[in-house]
mmCIF file of C-alpha atoms in Angstrom:
data_model
loop_
_atom_site.group_PDB
_atom_site.id
_atom_site.type_symbol
_atom_site.label_atom_id
_atom_site.label_comp_id
_atom_site.label_asym_id
_atom_site.label_seq_id
_atom_site.Cartn_x
_atom_site.Cartn_y
_atom_site.Cartn_z
ATOM 1 C CA MET A 1 0.000 0.000 0.000
ATOM 2 C CA ASN A 2 1.486 3.333 -1.021
ATOM 3 C CA ASP A 3 1.992 6.433 1.148
ATOM 4 C CA GLN A 4 -1.148 8.164 -0.160
ATOM 5 C CA VAL A 5 -3.355 5.304 1.012
ATOM 6 C CA LYS A 6 -1.605 5.197 4.391
ATOM 7 C CA ARG A 7 -2.148 8.930 4.894
ATOM 8 C CA LEU A 8 -5.848 8.589 4.089
ATOM 9 C CA LEU A 9 -6.224 5.732 6.551
ATOM 10 C CA GLU A 10 -4.463 7.664 9.275
ATOM 11 C CA LEU A 11 -6.688 10.688 8.666
ATOM 12 C CA ARG A 12 -9.768 8.454 8.920
ATOM 13 C CA ARG A 13 -8.582 6.986 12.227
ATOM 14 C CA LEU A 14 -8.186 10.465 13.668
ATOM 15 C CA GLN A 15 -11.779 11.389 12.856
ATOM 16 C CA ASN A 16 -14.216 10.483 15.602
ATOM 17 C CA ASN A 17 -17.418 11.802 14.042
ATOM 18 C CA ARG A 18 -18.828 12.157 10.561
ATOM 19 C CA GLU A 19 -19.660 15.638 9.381
ATOM 20 C CA GLY A 20 -22.749 16.522 7.385
ATOM 21 C CA LYS A 21 -25.399 14.325 5.840
ATOM 22 C CA THR A 22 -24.344 10.894 4.651
ATOM 23 C CA ALA A 23 -26.390 8.088 3.203
ATOM 24 C CA LEU A 24 -27.641 5.120 5.178
ATOM 25 C CA VAL A 25 -25.163 2.366 4.266
ATOM 26 C CA VAL A 26 -26.851 -1.025 4.012
ATOM 27 C CA SER A 27 -25.000 -4.326 3.666
ATOM 28 C CA VAL A 28 -27.201 -6.731 1.725
ATOM 29 C CA CYS A 29 -25.904 -10.130 2.729
ATOM 30 C CA SER A 30 -26.773 -13.802 3.016
ATOM 31 C CA GLY A 31 -25.512 -16.823 4.862
ATOM 32 C CA LYS A 32 -25.248 -18.859 1.660
ATOM 33 C CA GLY A 33 -25.309 -18.382 -2.084
ATOM 34 C CA GLY A 34 -28.429 -18.828 -4.195
ATOM 35 C CA THR A 35 -30.871 -16.851 -2.033
ATOM 36 C CA GLY A 36 -31.355 -14.117 -4.657
ATOM 37 C CA LYS A 37 -29.394 -11.457 -2.775
ATOM 38 C CA SER A 38 -28.202 -9.576 -5.868
ATOM 39 C CA PHE A 39 -31.650 -9.771 -7.460
ATOM 40 C CA VAL A 40 -33.199 -8.299 -4.312
ATOM 41 C CA SER A 41 -30.524 -5.600 -3.964
ATOM 42 C CA LEU A 42 -30.970 -4.319 -7.477
ATOM 43 C CA ASN A 43 -34.758 -4.453 -7.662
ATOM 44 C CA LEU A 44 -35.262 -2.904 -4.232
ATOM 45 C CA ALA A 45 -32.802 -0.129 -5.105
ATOM 46 C CA TYR A 46 -34.599 0.554 -8.388
ATOM 47 C CA LYS A 47 -37.946 0.829 -6.619
ATOM 48 C CA LEU A 48 -36.508 3.258 -4.049
ATOM 49 C CA ALA A 49 -35.109 5.306 -6.941
ATOM 50 C CA ARG A 50 -38.598 5.380 -8.468
ATOM 51 C CA LEU A 51 -39.812 6.764 -5.140
ATOM 52 C CA ASN A 52 -37.441 9.698 -5.703
ATOM 53 C CA LYS A 53 -34.617 8.456 -3.489
ATOM 54 C CA LYS A 54 -31.038 8.586 -4.706
ATOM 55 C CA VAL A 55 -29.446 5.153 -4.396
ATOM 56 C CA LEU A 56 -25.946 3.817 -5.034
ATOM 57 C CA VAL A 57 -25.579 0.036 -5.372
ATOM 58 C CA ILE A 58 -22.082 -1.449 -5.045
ATOM 59 C CA ASP A 59 -21.141 -4.970 -6.100
ATOM 60 C CA PHE A 60 -18.763 -6.069 -3.337
ATOM 61 C CA ASP A 61 -18.566 -9.740 -4.283
ATOM 62 C CA PHE A 62 -14.876 -9.447 -5.098
ATOM 63 C CA ASN A 63 -14.020 -10.953 -8.486
ATOM 64 C CA LEU A 64 -17.276 -12.951 -8.580
ATOM 65 C CA SER A 65 -19.569 -10.045 -9.354
ATOM 66 C CA ASN A 66 -22.833 -10.333 -11.247
ATOM 67 C CA LEU A 67 -24.854 -7.104 -10.923
ATOM 68 C CA HIS A 68 -23.765 -6.131 -14.435
ATOM 69 C CA LEU A 69 -25.060 -9.460 -15.739
ATOM 70 C CA LEU A 70 -28.520 -8.810 -14.302
ATOM 71 C CA LEU A 71 -28.588 -5.573 -16.329
ATOM 72 C CA ASN A 72 -26.803 -6.895 -19.441
ATOM 73 C CA GLU A 73 -24.156 -4.189 -19.045
ATOM 74 C CA THR A 74 -20.502 -4.273 -20.023
ATOM 75 C CA VAL A 75 -18.175 -3.190 -17.218
ATOM 76 C CA LYS A 76 -15.790 -0.444 -18.310
ATOM 77 C CA GLU A 77 -14.352 0.627 -14.945
ATOM 78 C CA PRO A 78 -14.485 -2.296 -12.477
ATOM 79 C CA LEU A 79 -13.735 -2.054 -8.784
ATOM 80 C CA SER A 80 -10.228 -3.453 -9.273
ATOM 81 C CA ASP A 81 -9.302 -0.359 -11.307
ATOM 82 C CA PHE A 82 -10.000 1.771 -8.235
ATOM 83 C CA PHE A 83 -8.074 -0.522 -5.899
ATOM 84 C CA ASN A 84 -5.171 -0.468 -8.362
ATOM 85 C CA GLN A 85 -5.481 3.361 -8.517
ATOM 86 C CA LYS A 86 -6.191 3.464 -12.246
ATOM 87 C CA VAL A 87 -9.462 5.420 -11.877
ATOM 88 C CA THR A 88 -11.013 7.776 -9.337
ATOM 89 C CA PHE A 89 -13.981 6.791 -7.196
ATOM 90 C CA ASP A 90 -16.320 8.971 -9.267
ATOM 91 C CA GLU A 91 -15.153 7.283 -12.462
ATOM 92 C CA LEU A 92 -16.332 3.943 -11.052
ATOM 93 C CA ILE A 93 -19.945 5.109 -10.874
ATOM 94 C CA TYR A 94 -22.286 3.944 -13.639
ATOM 95 C CA ARG A 95 -25.432 6.085 -13.886
ATOM 96 C CA TYR A 96 -28.349 3.802 -14.729
ATOM 97 C CA ASN A 97 -30.763 6.724 -14.406
ATOM 98 C CA ASP A 98 -30.887 10.003 -12.505
ATOM 99 C CA ASN A 99 -31.581 8.341 -9.139
ATOM 100 C CA LEU A 100 -29.981 4.908 -9.457
ATOM 101 C CA HIS A 101 -26.204 4.630 -9.739
ATOM 102 C CA LEU A 102 -24.021 1.520 -9.560
ATOM 103 C CA ILE A 103 -20.441 0.432 -9.024
ATOM 104 C CA PHE A 104 -19.645 -2.841 -10.749
ATOM 105 C CA GLY A 105 -17.147 -5.435 -9.614
ATOM 106 C CA ASP A 106 -14.942 -7.911 -11.449
ATOM 107 C CA SER A 107 -15.506 -11.432 -12.686
ATOM 108 C CA GLY A 108 -12.417 -13.601 -12.884
ATOM 109 C CA SER A 109 -9.893 -10.785 -13.255
ATOM 110 C CA ASN A 110 -6.243 -11.828 -13.203
ATOM 111 C CA ASN A 111 -5.255 -8.395 -11.911
ATOM 112 C CA PHE A 112 -7.556 -8.265 -8.906
ATOM 113 C CA PRO A 113 -5.549 -7.176 -5.850
ATOM 114 C CA LYS A 114 -5.397 -9.039 -2.571
ATOM 115 C CA ILE A 115 -8.174 -7.540 -0.453
ATOM 116 C CA THR A 116 -7.261 -6.455 3.074
ATOM 117 C CA ASN A 117 -9.157 -4.564 5.757
ATOM 118 C CA ASP A 118 -7.012 -1.513 5.025
ATOM 119 C CA LEU A 119 -8.018 -1.641 1.373
ATOM 120 C CA ILE A 120 -11.698 -1.917 2.318
ATOM 121 C CA GLU A 121 -11.238 1.013 4.714
ATOM 122 C CA TYR A 122 -9.616 3.006 1.899
ATOM 123 C CA PHE A 123 -12.730 2.338 -0.193
ATOM 124 C CA PHE A 124 -15.025 3.435 2.633
ATOM 125 C CA ILE A 125 -13.101 6.703 3.067
ATOM 126 C CA HIS A 126 -13.998 7.608 -0.499
ATOM 127 C CA LEU A 127 -17.512 6.181 -0.177
ATOM 128 C CA GLU A 128 -18.153 8.348 2.866
ATOM 129 C CA LYS A 129 -17.510 11.484 0.843
ATOM 130 C CA ALA A 130 -19.543 10.285 -2.159
ATOM 131 C CA SER A 131 -22.439 9.139 0.038
ATOM 132 C CA ARG A 132 -23.406 12.756 0.703
ATOM 133 C CA ASN A 133 -24.956 12.665 -2.782
ATOM 134 C CA TYR A 134 -27.258 9.756 -1.926
ATOM 135 C CA ASP A 135 -30.046 8.740 0.417
ATOM 136 C CA PHE A 136 -29.025 5.072 0.495
ATOM 137 C CA VAL A 137 -25.977 3.011 -0.354
ATOM 138 C CA PHE A 138 -26.612 -0.709 -0.866
ATOM 139 C CA ILE A 139 -23.528 -2.925 -0.698
ATOM 140 C CA ASP A 140 -24.223 -6.247 -2.379
ATOM 141 C CA SER A 141 -21.948 -8.468 -0.272
ATOM 142 C CA ALA A 142 -20.354 -11.775 -1.055
ATOM 143 C CA ALA A 143 -22.367 -14.699 0.307
ATOM 144 C CA GLY A 144 -21.171 -16.125 3.596
ATOM 145 C CA ALA A 145 -19.004 -14.600 6.307
ATOM 146 C CA ASP A 146 -15.367 -14.395 5.273
ATOM 147 C CA SER A 147 -13.136 -11.800 6.931
ATOM 148 C CA ASN A 148 -13.610 -9.226 4.148
ATOM 149 C CA THR A 149 -17.387 -9.470 4.328
ATOM 150 C CA MET A 150 -17.422 -9.214 8.109
ATOM 151 C CA TYR A 151 -15.241 -6.108 8.035
ATOM 152 C CA GLN A 152 -17.444 -4.529 5.366
ATOM 153 C CA ILE A 153 -20.518 -5.288 7.490
ATOM 154 C CA SER A 154 -18.833 -3.616 10.467
ATOM 155 C CA ARG A 155 -18.542 -0.414 8.398
ATOM 156 C CA SER A 156 -22.237 -0.407 7.493
ATOM 157 C CA ASP A 157 -25.229 1.017 9.337
ATOM 158 C CA LEU A 158 -27.721 -1.759 8.759
ATOM 159 C CA ASN A 159 -27.709 -5.377 7.635
ATOM 160 C CA LEU A 160 -30.363 -6.589 5.207
ATOM 161 C CA ILE A 161 -30.150 -10.379 5.230
ATOM 162 C CA VAL A 162 -31.743 -12.311 2.369
ATOM 163 C CA ALA A 163 -32.649 -15.933 3.100
ATOM 164 C CA SER A 164 -34.801 -18.582 1.486
ATOM 165 C CA PRO A 165 -37.188 -20.848 3.419
ATOM 166 C CA GLU A 166 -35.243 -24.127 3.316
ATOM 167 C CA PRO A 167 -33.679 -25.152 6.645
ATOM 168 C CA THR A 168 -30.085 -24.925 5.362
ATOM 169 C CA ALA A 169 -30.552 -21.304 4.308
ATOM 170 C CA ILE A 170 -32.203 -20.416 7.638
ATOM 171 C CA MET A 171 -29.363 -22.088 9.548
ATOM 172 C CA ASP A 172 -26.772 -20.204 7.493
ATOM 173 C CA ALA A 173 -28.612 -16.927 8.129
ATOM 174 C CA TYR A 174 -28.546 -17.697 11.859
ATOM 175 C CA VAL A 175 -24.791 -18.338 11.745
ATOM 176 C CA LEU A 176 -24.258 -15.026 9.941
ATOM 177 C CA ILE A 177 -26.306 -13.155 12.552
ATOM 178 C CA LYS A 178 -24.358 -14.915 15.302
ATOM 179 C CA LEU A 179 -21.050 -13.783 13.816
ATOM 180 C CA ILE A 180 -22.343 -10.226 13.376
ATOM 181 C CA THR A 181 -23.535 -10.205 16.990
ATOM 182 C CA GLU A 182 -20.141 -11.336 18.224
ATOM 183 C CA GLN A 183 -18.428 -8.435 16.506
ATOM 184 C CA SER A 184 -17.917 -5.324 18.552
ATOM 185 C CA ILE A 185 -19.503 -2.695 16.320
ATOM 186 C CA ASP A 186 -20.179 0.940 17.137
ATOM 187 C CA LYS A 187 -23.287 1.645 15.107
ATOM 188 C CA ARG A 188 -23.993 5.163 13.910
ATOM 189 C CA TYR A 189 -27.691 4.574 14.622
ATOM 190 C CA MET A 190 -27.729 3.145 18.115
ATOM 191 C CA ASN A 191 -31.501 2.572 18.190
ATOM 192 C CA MET A 192 -31.614 0.775 14.844
ATOM 193 C CA PRO A 193 -32.249 -2.941 14.520
ATOM 194 C CA GLU A 194 -28.997 -4.360 13.201
ATOM 195 C CA ASN A 195 -30.506 -7.173 11.171
ATOM 196 C CA ILE A 196 -33.561 -6.970 8.933
ATOM 197 C CA ILE A 197 -34.686 -10.090 7.087
ATOM 198 C CA ILE A 198 -36.173 -10.729 3.654
ATOM 199 C CA ILE A 199 -37.390 -14.251 2.922
ATOM 200 C CA ASN A 200 -37.103 -14.834 -0.827
ATOM 201 C CA LYS A 201 -38.380 -17.649 -3.065
ATOM 202 C CA ALA A 202 -41.165 -18.703 -0.700
ATOM 203 C CA ASP A 203 -43.978 -20.905 -1.987
ATOM 204 C CA ASP A 204 -46.407 -18.554 -0.277
ATOM 205 C CA LYS A 205 -46.541 -15.882 2.405
ATOM 206 C CA GLU A 206 -47.224 -18.408 5.155
ATOM 207 C CA GLU A 207 -44.114 -20.443 4.326
ATOM 208 C CA GLY A 208 -41.976 -17.303 4.341
ATOM 209 C CA GLU A 209 -43.365 -16.069 7.637
ATOM 210 C CA GLN A 210 -42.886 -19.488 9.256
ATOM 211 C CA ALA A 211 -39.268 -19.575 8.087
ATOM 212 C CA PHE A 212 -38.743 -16.149 9.632
ATOM 213 C CA GLN A 213 -40.344 -17.253 12.905
ATOM 214 C CA ASN A 214 -37.989 -20.225 13.083
ATOM 215 C CA LEU A 215 -35.015 -17.914 12.561
ATOM 216 C CA SER A 216 -36.317 -15.300 14.991
ATOM 217 C CA THR A 217 -36.921 -17.884 17.720
ATOM 218 C CA ALA A 218 -33.366 -19.193 17.432
ATOM 219 C CA VAL A 219 -31.856 -15.682 17.427
ATOM 220 C CA ARG A 220 -33.890 -14.635 20.457
ATOM 221 C CA HIS A 221 -33.187 -17.831 22.415
ATOM 222 C CA PHE A 222 -29.473 -18.272 21.722
ATOM 223 C CA LEU A 223 -28.306 -14.711 21.004
ATOM 224 C CA ASN A 224 -30.782 -12.635 23.008
ATOM 225 C CA LYS A 225 -31.314 -10.455 19.941
ATOM 226 C CA GLU A 226 -34.341 -9.313 17.978
ATOM 227 C CA ILE A 227 -34.648 -9.318 14.204
ATOM 228 C CA ILE A 228 -37.318 -7.766 11.993
ATOM 229 C CA LEU A 229 -39.051 -9.226 8.951
ATOM 230 C CA LEU A 230 -39.113 -6.694 6.120
ATOM 231 C CA GLY A 231 -41.225 -9.007 4.009
ATOM 232 C CA VAL A 232 -41.601 -12.128 1.875
ATOM 233 C CA ILE A 233 -41.015 -12.486 -1.865
ATOM 234 C CA GLY A 234 -42.726 -15.495 -3.394
ATOM 235 C CA HIS A 235 -41.715 -17.825 -6.191
ATOM 236 C CA ASP A 236 -42.612 -16.056 -9.427
ATOM 237 C CA ARG A 237 -41.792 -17.352 -12.915
ATOM 238 C CA THR A 238 -41.652 -13.750 -14.089
ATOM 239 C CA ALA A 239 -38.726 -13.150 -11.741
ATOM 240 C CA TYR A 240 -36.878 -16.057 -13.349
ATOM 241 C CA LYS A 241 -37.759 -14.657 -16.774
ATOM 242 C CA SER A 242 -36.355 -11.237 -15.853
ATOM 243 C CA ILE A 243 -33.072 -12.826 -14.761
ATOM 244 C CA THR A 244 -32.671 -14.931 -17.908
ATOM 245 C CA ASN A 245 -33.570 -11.899 -20.066
ATOM 246 C CA GLN A 246 -31.153 -9.736 -18.041
ATOM 247 C CA GLU A 247 -33.881 -7.206 -17.241
ATOM 248 C CA LEU A 248 -34.908 -5.568 -13.999
ATOM 249 C CA LEU A 249 -38.115 -7.171 -12.779
ATOM 250 C CA VAL A 250 -39.643 -4.038 -11.246
ATOM 251 C CA GLU A 251 -38.839 -1.998 -14.362
ATOM 252 C CA HIS A 252 -39.990 -4.371 -17.085
ATOM 253 C CA TYR A 253 -42.635 -6.438 -15.243
ATOM 254 C CA PRO A 254 -44.018 -3.955 -12.666
ATOM 255 C CA ASN A 255 -47.344 -5.754 -12.241
ATOM 256 C CA SER A 256 -45.897 -9.193 -11.571
ATOM 257 C CA MET A 257 -46.439 -10.745 -8.150
ATOM 258 C CA ALA A 258 -42.799 -10.438 -7.050
ATOM 259 C CA ALA A 259 -42.531 -6.841 -8.307
ATOM 260 C CA LEU A 260 -45.575 -5.813 -6.282
ATOM 261 C CA GLN A 261 -44.123 -7.526 -3.216
ATOM 262 C CA ILE A 262 -40.876 -5.596 -3.719
ATOM 263 C CA ASP A 263 -42.969 -2.405 -3.914
ATOM 264 C CA ASP A 264 -44.251 -3.203 -0.414
ATOM 265 C CA LEU A 265 -40.717 -3.918 0.825
ATOM 266 C CA ALA A 266 -39.500 -0.554 -0.451
ATOM 267 C CA ARG A 267 -42.206 1.352 1.407
ATOM 268 C CA ARG A 268 -41.528 -0.555 4.632
ATOM 269 C CA PHE A 269 -37.822 0.094 4.186
ATOM 270 C CA LEU A 270 -38.484 3.830 3.962
ATOM 271 C CA ASN A 271 -40.216 3.680 7.346
ATOM 272 C CA ILE A 272 -37.086 2.104 8.828
ATOM 273 C CA ALA A 273 -34.939 4.761 7.164
ATOM 274 C CA GLN A 274 -37.066 7.441 8.810
ATOM 275 C CA MET A 275 -36.401 5.791 12.167
ATOM 276 C CA ALA A 276 -32.696 6.025 11.366
ATOM 277 C CA ASN A 277 -32.913 9.728 10.574
ATOM 278 C CA ASN A 278 -34.807 10.427 13.793
ATOM 279 C CA SER A 279 -32.239 8.448 15.785
ATOM 280 C CA GLN A 280 -29.376 10.353 14.159
ATOM 281 C CA LEU A 281 -30.949 13.684 15.093
ATOM 282 C CA LEU A 282 -31.428 12.558 18.688
ATOM 283 C CA ASN A 283 -27.796 11.395 18.913
ATOM 284 C CA GLN A 284 -26.569 14.737 17.559
ATOM 285 C CA LYS A 285 -28.550 16.654 20.195
ATOM 286 C CA SER A 286 -27.459 14.486 23.121
#
């Protein structure tokens, strides 16, 4: 790491408080692959953008990224170019429309650098400045709980965990919550729930809600923590069609069952964001 990066990290460590408005940074994560995390991230972000919120979505699945594939986009400035100091942070940003912007990752790059916590912190220093232009930043995490993902989660304000109803996915979500709980994290929003759950690919609402109850019971009993259900997204062939056609579901199939369910999730998410803003104001006054 060169001297410029070291100086930025040292400056960040000397700062105790953030100044000015910054976006709510949300890690969208999952205990295992295949839950539809990237699909949920992108469609939820698009719906929030349609509700006149400015959203930045970042593909943080290092060198196994796929957000660009869901949109049928060619990546011109991938995340590795920033880490290798070939482009500026602003040059990474792809503007899908006025309110929805994205940062794409890499897929199988031979030049992808070794990711360390210092490199992730370097990214967050630049993100913190850029986030003043947004209401929300969604970080589409790698599945699981490797050290990079856990450090990235520790630098976020809220965790949005996507799980599917099968027992293995619920168990993996529990393990992820356990690891998050064990981390010592100073949250910017002290009154916020740390972990909000979306159950995806449910056969019906009842199956999704039962899966959440199983997860919630385990978290409450073993971790003495509470989690919140944001909502359930059901199996919908139109969702599969949107993925194979590389189209956004909520943009191209807005009246499909899953798109309407994502509409509901977006409105509930905005209520949680309002709680965050109120909490931030209270913390500033105290």
